[in-house]
mmCIF file of C-alpha atoms in Angstrom:
data_model
loop_
_atom_site.group_PDB
_atom_site.id
_atom_site.type_symbol
_atom_site.label_atom_id
_atom_site.label_comp_id
_atom_site.label_asym_id
_atom_site.label_seq_id
_atom_site.Cartn_x
_atom_site.Cartn_y
_atom_site.Cartn_z
ATOM 1 C CA MET A 1 94.211 96.729 72.624
ATOM 2 C CA ALA A 2 96.695 94.437 73.443
ATOM 3 C CA GLU A 3 96.709 93.026 77.363
ATOM 4 C CA PRO A 4 98.682 94.585 78.879
ATOM 5 C CA MET A 5 102.289 92.296 79.950
ATOM 6 C CA LEU A 6 100.696 92.471 84.127
ATOM 7 C CA PRO A 7 103.778 91.340 86.417
ATOM 8 C CA PHE A 8 103.321 87.890 89.181
ATOM 9 C CA GLU A 9 104.120 90.012 92.033
ATOM 10 C CA ASP A 10 105.589 88.205 95.063
ATOM 11 C CA LEU A 11 103.250 88.474 97.403
ATOM 12 C CA ARG A 12 104.619 85.757 99.971
ATOM 13 C CA ILE A 13 100.923 84.427 101.364
ATOM 14 C CA GLU A 14 99.454 81.593 102.300
ATOM 15 C CA LEU A 15 97.157 80.231 100.597
ATOM 16 C CA PRO A 16 95.521 76.267 100.713
ATOM 17 C CA ASP A 17 94.119 74.893 97.677
ATOM 18 C CA TYR A 18 89.663 75.038 97.573
ATOM 19 C CA VAL A 19 88.947 71.154 98.430
ATOM 20 C CA LYS A 20 84.842 69.607 98.076
ATOM 21 C CA GLU A 21 83.658 69.139 101.316
ATOM 22 C CA ASP A 22 83.983 65.412 100.344
ATOM 23 C CA GLY A 23 87.674 65.893 99.810
ATOM 24 C CA SER A 24 87.853 65.259 95.978
ATOM 25 C CA VAL A 25 90.196 68.100 94.089
ATOM 26 C CA ALA A 26 87.885 71.514 93.130
ATOM 27 C CA SER A 27 89.081 72.973 90.533
ATOM 28 C CA GLN A 28 90.974 76.185 91.891
ATOM 29 C CA PRO A 29 89.700 79.616 92.765
ATOM 30 C CA PHE A 30 93.047 80.534 92.653
ATOM 31 C CA SER A 31 93.976 79.294 89.369
ATOM 32 C CA LYS A 32 97.652 77.591 89.094
ATOM 33 C CA SER A 33 97.054 77.046 85.585
ATOM 34 C CA SER A 34 95.479 79.624 83.578
ATOM 35 C CA HIS A 35 96.897 83.311 83.314
ATOM 36 C CA THR A 36 95.230 85.154 80.671
ATOM 37 C CA LEU A 37 93.939 88.287 82.096
ATOM 38 C CA PHE A 38 90.156 88.615 81.272
ATOM 39 C CA ARG A 39 87.778 91.557 80.069
ATOM 40 C CA ARG A 40 84.512 92.282 82.684
ATOM 41 C CA GLU A 41 82.410 92.019 79.330
ATOM 42 C CA THR A 42 84.345 88.390 78.454
ATOM 43 C CA LEU A 43 83.624 87.223 82.735
ATOM 44 C CA LYS A 44 81.087 84.262 82.572
ATOM 45 C CA SER A 45 80.117 81.558 85.476
ATOM 46 C CA ASP A 46 77.212 79.496 86.332
ATOM 47 C CA GLY A 47 74.755 79.591 88.763
ATOM 48 C CA ASP A 48 74.559 81.990 91.927
ATOM 49 C CA GLY A 49 77.623 82.818 93.138
ATOM 50 C CA VAL A 50 76.189 80.825 96.525
ATOM 51 C CA GLY A 51 78.217 78.407 98.203
ATOM 52 C CA LEU A 52 81.367 76.874 99.445
ATOM 53 C CA ARG A 53 83.647 77.257 96.294
ATOM 54 C CA THR A 54 82.947 80.980 95.830
ATOM 55 C CA ASP A 55 82.814 81.651 99.500
ATOM 56 C CA TYR A 56 86.820 80.963 99.408
ATOM 57 C CA PHE A 57 87.699 83.077 96.635
ATOM 58 C CA LYS A 58 85.251 86.270 99.311
ATOM 59 C CA GLN A 59 87.848 84.836 102.235
ATOM 60 C CA HIS A 60 91.031 85.143 100.932
ATOM 61 C CA LEU A 61 89.896 87.994 98.787
ATOM 62 C CA VAL A 62 89.808 89.978 100.959
ATOM 63 C CA ALA A 63 92.725 88.421 102.856
ATOM 64 C CA ILE A 64 95.285 88.857 100.816
ATOM 65 C CA PHE A 65 93.640 92.776 100.740
ATOM 66 C CA GLU A 66 93.975 93.074 104.583
ATOM 67 C CA LYS A 67 97.501 91.917 104.380
ATOM 68 C CA ILE A 68 98.541 94.442 101.818
ATOM 69 C CA GLY A 69 96.091 96.836 102.258
ATOM 70 C CA ARG A 70 96.163 97.853 98.405
ATOM 71 C CA PRO A 71 94.175 96.242 95.843
ATOM 72 C CA VAL A 72 94.590 92.859 95.378
ATOM 73 C CA PRO A 73 96.830 92.019 92.372
ATOM 74 C CA TYR A 74 94.820 89.459 89.389
ATOM 75 C CA ARG A 75 98.424 88.039 89.033
ATOM 76 C CA PHE A 76 100.797 87.019 91.967
ATOM 77 C CA THR A 77 102.798 84.652 93.579
ATOM 78 C CA ASP A 78 101.954 83.020 96.806
ATOM 79 C CA ARG A 79 104.441 81.959 99.827
ATOM 80 C CA LEU A 80 105.596 78.630 97.757
ATOM 81 C CA GLY A 81 106.336 80.468 95.107
ATOM 82 C CA ARG A 82 103.448 79.091 92.426
ATOM 83 C CA ASN A 83 101.955 81.302 89.879
ATOM 84 C CA ARG A 84 99.223 82.011 90.723
ATOM 85 C CA SER A 85 95.146 84.174 89.239
ATOM 86 C CA MET A 86 91.801 84.944 89.913
ATOM 87 C CA ASP A 87 89.460 82.342 88.173
ATOM 88 C CA GLY A 88 86.723 83.809 86.187
ATOM 89 C CA GLY A 89 83.617 82.405 87.227
ATOM 90 C CA CYS A 90 84.802 84.654 90.956
ATOM 91 C CA LEU A 91 85.563 87.399 89.278
ATOM 92 C CA LYS A 92 82.361 87.505 87.986
ATOM 93 C CA PHE A 93 80.665 86.620 91.140
ATOM 94 C CA VAL A 94 82.273 89.555 92.981
ATOM 95 C CA GLY A 95 82.078 92.063 89.810
ATOM 96 C CA PRO A 96 79.970 95.009 89.638
ATOM 97 C CA ASP A 97 77.903 92.419 87.380
ATOM 98 C CA GLY A 98 77.370 90.111 89.404
ATOM 99 C CA GLN A 99 77.213 90.500 93.459
ATOM 100 C CA ASP A 100 78.884 93.845 92.900
ATOM 101 C CA ILE A 101 80.539 93.408 96.327
ATOM 102 C CA ALA A 102 84.019 94.256 94.830
ATOM 103 C CA GLU A 103 85.581 96.596 92.447
ATOM 104 C CA PHE A 104 87.733 96.235 89.335
ATOM 105 C CA VAL A 105 91.115 97.877 88.797
ATOM 106 C CA GLU A 106 91.242 97.739 84.825
ATOM 107 C CA SER A 107 94.009 98.698 82.497
ATOM 108 C CA GLY A 108 93.632 99.061 78.699
ATOM 109 C CA GLY A 109 90.255 97.526 79.091
ATOM 110 C CA TYR A 110 91.630 94.411 81.099
ATOM 111 C CA ILE A 111 90.826 93.726 84.872
ATOM 112 C CA VAL A 112 94.389 93.554 86.836
ATOM 113 C CA ALA A 113 93.407 93.652 90.510
ATOM 114 C CA VAL A 114 90.708 93.692 92.314
ATOM 115 C CA THR A 115 89.516 95.743 95.677
ATOM 116 C CA PRO A 116 86.893 94.358 98.266
ATOM 117 C CA LYS A 117 83.992 96.858 98.887
ATOM 118 C CA PRO A 118 83.853 97.491 103.140
ATOM 119 C CA ALA A 119 80.696 95.186 103.739
ATOM 120 C CA LEU A 120 83.173 92.318 101.897
ATOM 121 C CA VAL A 121 85.434 93.141 103.934
ATOM 122 C CA ALA A 122 83.549 93.762 106.976
ATOM 123 C CA GLN A 123 82.028 89.926 106.245
ATOM 124 C CA TYR A 124 85.245 88.453 105.830
ATOM 125 C CA GLY A 125 87.342 90.561 107.475
ATOM 126 C CA THR A 126 89.324 90.651 110.735
ATOM 127 C CA THR A 127 91.465 94.338 112.180
ATOM 128 C CA SER A 128 93.887 94.653 109.372
ATOM 129 C CA PRO A 129 94.457 98.162 109.598
ATOM 130 C CA ALA A 130 93.065 98.831 106.335
ATOM 131 C CA ALA A 131 89.605 97.046 107.378
ATOM 132 C CA THR A 132 89.122 98.677 110.231
ATOM 133 C CA ASP A 133 89.539 102.586 108.491
ATOM 134 C CA ILE A 134 87.286 102.215 106.110
ATOM 135 C CA GLU A 135 84.817 100.172 108.920
ATOM 136 C CA GLN A 136 85.060 103.759 111.108
ATOM 137 C CA LEU A 137 84.627 105.954 108.029
ATOM 138 C CA GLU A 138 81.414 103.886 107.264
ATOM 139 C CA LYS A 139 80.557 104.716 110.338
ATOM 140 C CA ASP A 140 81.510 108.511 110.461
ATOM 141 C CA GLY A 141 77.542 109.997 110.513
ATOM 142 C CA SER A 142 79.396 113.492 109.619
ATOM 143 C CA LEU A 143 80.689 112.515 106.430
ATOM 144 C CA SER A 144 78.633 113.171 103.178
ATOM 145 C CA VAL A 145 78.312 110.323 101.074
ATOM 146 C CA THR A 146 81.180 112.202 98.306
ATOM 147 C CA GLU A 147 83.975 112.728 101.314
ATOM 148 C CA ARG A 148 83.193 109.827 102.445
ATOM 149 C CA LYS A 149 84.011 107.287 98.812
ATOM 150 C CA GLN A 150 87.377 110.298 98.762
ATOM 151 C CA LEU A 151 88.410 109.259 102.046
ATOM 152 C CA ILE A 152 88.116 105.292 101.428
ATOM 153 C CA ASP A 153 89.576 105.880 97.709
ATOM 154 C CA ALA A 154 92.118 107.799 99.223
ATOM 155 C CA ARG A 155 93.132 104.632 102.518
ATOM 156 C CA LEU A 156 93.213 102.202 99.639
ATOM 157 C CA GLY A 157 95.611 104.460 96.968
ATOM 158 C CA GLN A 158 92.360 105.049 95.057
ATOM 159 C CA GLY A 159 90.107 107.415 93.446
ATOM 160 C CA THR A 160 91.272 111.392 92.713
ATOM 161 C CA PHE A 161 93.986 110.819 95.220
ATOM 162 C CA ARG A 162 95.875 108.458 92.635
ATOM 163 C CA LYS A 163 94.820 110.448 89.913
ATOM 164 C CA GLN A 164 95.731 113.472 91.339
ATOM 165 C CA VAL A 165 99.179 112.051 93.177
ATOM 166 C CA LEU A 166 100.253 110.539 89.734
ATOM 167 C CA ALA A 167 99.460 113.398 87.547
ATOM 168 C CA SER A 168 101.587 115.663 89.754
ATOM 169 C CA TRP A 169 104.472 113.064 88.677
ATOM 170 C CA GLN A 170 103.420 112.478 85.421
ATOM 171 C CA ASP A 171 102.453 109.616 85.462
ATOM 172 C CA ARG A 172 105.791 107.722 86.976
ATOM 173 C CA CYS A 173 107.047 106.415 89.772
ATOM 174 C CA ALA A 174 108.673 109.823 91.413
ATOM 175 C CA VAL A 175 112.056 107.474 92.026
ATOM 176 C CA THR A 176 112.811 105.217 89.165
ATOM 177 C CA SER A 177 110.463 106.949 86.836
ATOM 178 C CA CYS A 178 108.481 103.519 86.203
ATOM 179 C CA ASP A 179 105.421 104.521 84.021
ATOM 180 C CA LEU A 180 103.266 100.457 84.407
ATOM 181 C CA SER A 181 100.579 101.735 85.853
ATOM 182 C CA VAL A 182 99.967 98.657 87.828
ATOM 183 C CA VAL A 183 102.864 98.541 89.989
ATOM 184 C CA LEU A 184 102.840 102.496 91.068
ATOM 185 C CA ARG A 185 100.769 102.816 94.552
ATOM 186 C CA ALA A 186 100.149 106.625 95.726
ATOM 187 C CA SER A 187 101.934 106.022 98.966
ATOM 188 C CA HIS A 188 101.085 108.686 101.801
ATOM 189 C CA ILE A 189 103.727 110.356 103.006
ATOM 190 C CA LEU A 190 101.782 111.535 106.899
ATOM 191 C CA PRO A 191 100.591 107.677 107.504
ATOM 192 C CA TRP A 192 97.039 107.740 107.569
ATOM 193 C CA ARG A 193 96.672 107.495 111.428
ATOM 194 C CA ASP A 194 98.804 110.365 111.818
ATOM 195 C CA ALA A 195 96.533 112.677 109.393
ATOM 196 C CA ASP A 196 92.915 114.396 109.326
ATOM 197 C CA ASN A 197 90.713 113.940 107.024
ATOM 198 C CA ALA A 198 92.387 117.472 104.591
ATOM 199 C CA GLU A 199 95.664 115.578 105.236
ATOM 200 C CA ARG A 200 94.605 112.391 104.033
ATOM 201 C CA LEU A 201 92.797 113.681 100.824
ATOM 202 C CA ASP A 202 96.159 116.337 100.445
ATOM 203 C CA PRO A 203 97.760 114.846 96.710
ATOM 204 C CA GLU A 204 101.179 117.281 98.360
ATOM 205 C CA ASN A 205 100.356 114.195 100.970
ATOM 206 C CA GLY A 206 101.486 111.924 98.927
ATOM 207 C CA LEU A 207 104.029 110.040 96.553
ATOM 208 C CA PRO A 208 104.236 107.911 93.443
ATOM 209 C CA LEU A 209 106.427 105.152 94.375
ATOM 210 C CA ILE A 210 107.343 101.008 92.631
ATOM 211 C CA ALA A 211 105.505 98.435 94.771
ATOM 212 C CA THR A 212 109.130 97.651 96.706
ATOM 213 C CA LEU A 213 109.536 101.511 97.683
ATOM 214 C CA ASP A 214 106.084 102.533 98.048
ATOM 215 C CA ALA A 215 106.405 99.573 101.419
ATOM 216 C CA LEU A 216 109.583 100.259 102.532
ATOM 217 C CA PHE A 217 108.228 103.815 102.521
ATOM 218 C CA ASP A 218 104.717 103.107 104.474
ATOM 219 C CA GLY A 219 106.820 100.437 106.714
ATOM 220 C CA GLY A 220 109.000 103.861 107.759
ATOM 221 C CA LEU A 221 112.052 102.036 106.195
ATOM 222 C CA ILE A 222 112.679 104.754 104.159
ATOM 223 C CA SER A 223 112.086 108.240 103.432
ATOM 224 C CA PHE A 224 113.280 111.515 101.277
ATOM 225 C CA SER A 225 114.964 114.545 102.957
ATOM 226 C CA ASP A 226 113.968 118.226 101.949
ATOM 227 C CA ASP A 227 115.848 118.074 98.719
ATOM 228 C CA GLY A 228 114.580 114.447 97.468
ATOM 229 C CA GLN A 229 117.694 112.350 98.559
ATOM 230 C CA LEU A 230 116.407 108.784 99.231
ATOM 231 C CA VAL A 231 117.352 107.944 103.234
ATOM 232 C CA CYS A 232 117.512 104.471 104.736
ATOM 233 C CA SER A 233 117.067 103.077 107.962
ATOM 234 C CA SER A 234 119.813 101.714 109.317
ATOM 235 C CA SER A 235 118.046 98.067 109.614
ATOM 236 C CA LEU A 236 117.857 98.143 106.007
ATOM 237 C CA LYS A 237 122.160 97.727 105.806
ATOM 238 C CA GLU A 238 121.318 93.796 106.045
ATOM 239 C CA TYR A 239 119.296 93.733 102.924
ATOM 240 C CA PRO A 240 121.432 95.703 100.646
ATOM 241 C CA ASP A 241 120.165 94.903 97.473
ATOM 242 C CA LEU A 242 116.594 96.383 98.652
ATOM 243 C CA VAL A 243 118.020 99.787 97.908
ATOM 244 C CA SER A 244 120.651 101.102 94.784
ATOM 245 C CA PRO A 245 122.852 104.092 96.542
ATOM 246 C CA GLY A 246 122.245 107.604 95.482
ATOM 247 C CA LEU A 247 118.344 107.541 94.666
ATOM 248 C CA LYS A 248 116.119 110.588 95.368
ATOM 249 C CA LEU A 249 113.135 111.926 94.093
ATOM 250 C CA SER A 250 112.955 112.859 90.247
ATOM 251 C CA ARG A 251 112.310 116.276 91.654
ATOM 252 C CA SER A 252 112.484 119.047 94.362
ATOM 253 C CA PRO A 253 109.066 118.294 96.757
ATOM 254 C CA SER A 254 107.309 121.786 97.073
ATOM 255 C CA PRO A 255 107.531 123.355 99.877
ATOM 256 C CA LYS A 256 103.899 121.883 102.152
ATOM 257 C CA MET A 257 105.319 117.987 100.705
ATOM 258 C CA ARG A 258 108.844 119.362 102.456
ATOM 259 C CA THR A 259 106.837 119.778 105.380
ATOM 260 C CA TYR A 260 104.925 116.188 104.566
ATOM 261 C CA LEU A 261 108.446 114.890 104.471
ATOM 262 C CA ASP A 262 109.929 116.346 107.552
ATOM 263 C CA ARG A 263 106.211 115.066 109.603
ATOM 264 C CA HIS A 264 107.087 111.480 108.059
ATOM 265 C CA ARG A 265 110.730 111.604 109.149
ATOM 266 C CA ARG A 266 110.124 112.007 112.645
ATOM 267 C CA GLN A 267 107.479 109.788 112.583
ATOM 268 C CA TYR A 268 110.571 106.962 111.970
ATOM 269 C CA GLY A 269 113.426 108.387 114.018
ATOM 270 C CA PHE A 270 115.156 109.265 110.463
#
């Protein structure tokens, strides 16, 4: 299968160059030159993955994950607008065939994003909402192993929750009908912090949205009316190019989804 057309996502993240202890130039864990996608079986690495270079990769992988709150795209642009991608050796070290501290998101057999596992987040993370929520789930002794995994996946917009949300909209964005999987997010309607565990796993409490709409929706800058019309916060008036007028959900929300949308609108003052 041909390599998928994976765009460089504009993450605008601070990503300083990696340098060796002696200050000399080093091969970058986040490449600035070669951006070809990898298959899991083609990843190659030397050594055991222990050292400053791999530590740099782990630290910044977690930092990006915490900042964006979702799997880290393989290709992205940093704050300086430079195209970046992940070094194959570093991917091998953290992946399931290495230290198994990160999961790969694959499309057509190619690695398109990487999700640090809770143990890696706990080691290098700070206090982002996603990291904190995952840590709380890890400590919740009332959950079975299966329930805990389902909830962690749902917090990341992955797993069964993502599959069910996308399937209910024919694997397309609920607004634009875009079917490019790598830019689709399974966005919770009722925010995670305000939902109970059943609501967090309920596919009716989710919408598949392209990354831009997901960020606006998650930030409470847009919402949807009971008939599916997109409504905007007044703070978006200064950014008219972000959202085209007249956008709406491609089908009417179900009664249960309307309940979630009503709570989302009230949560953000619509």
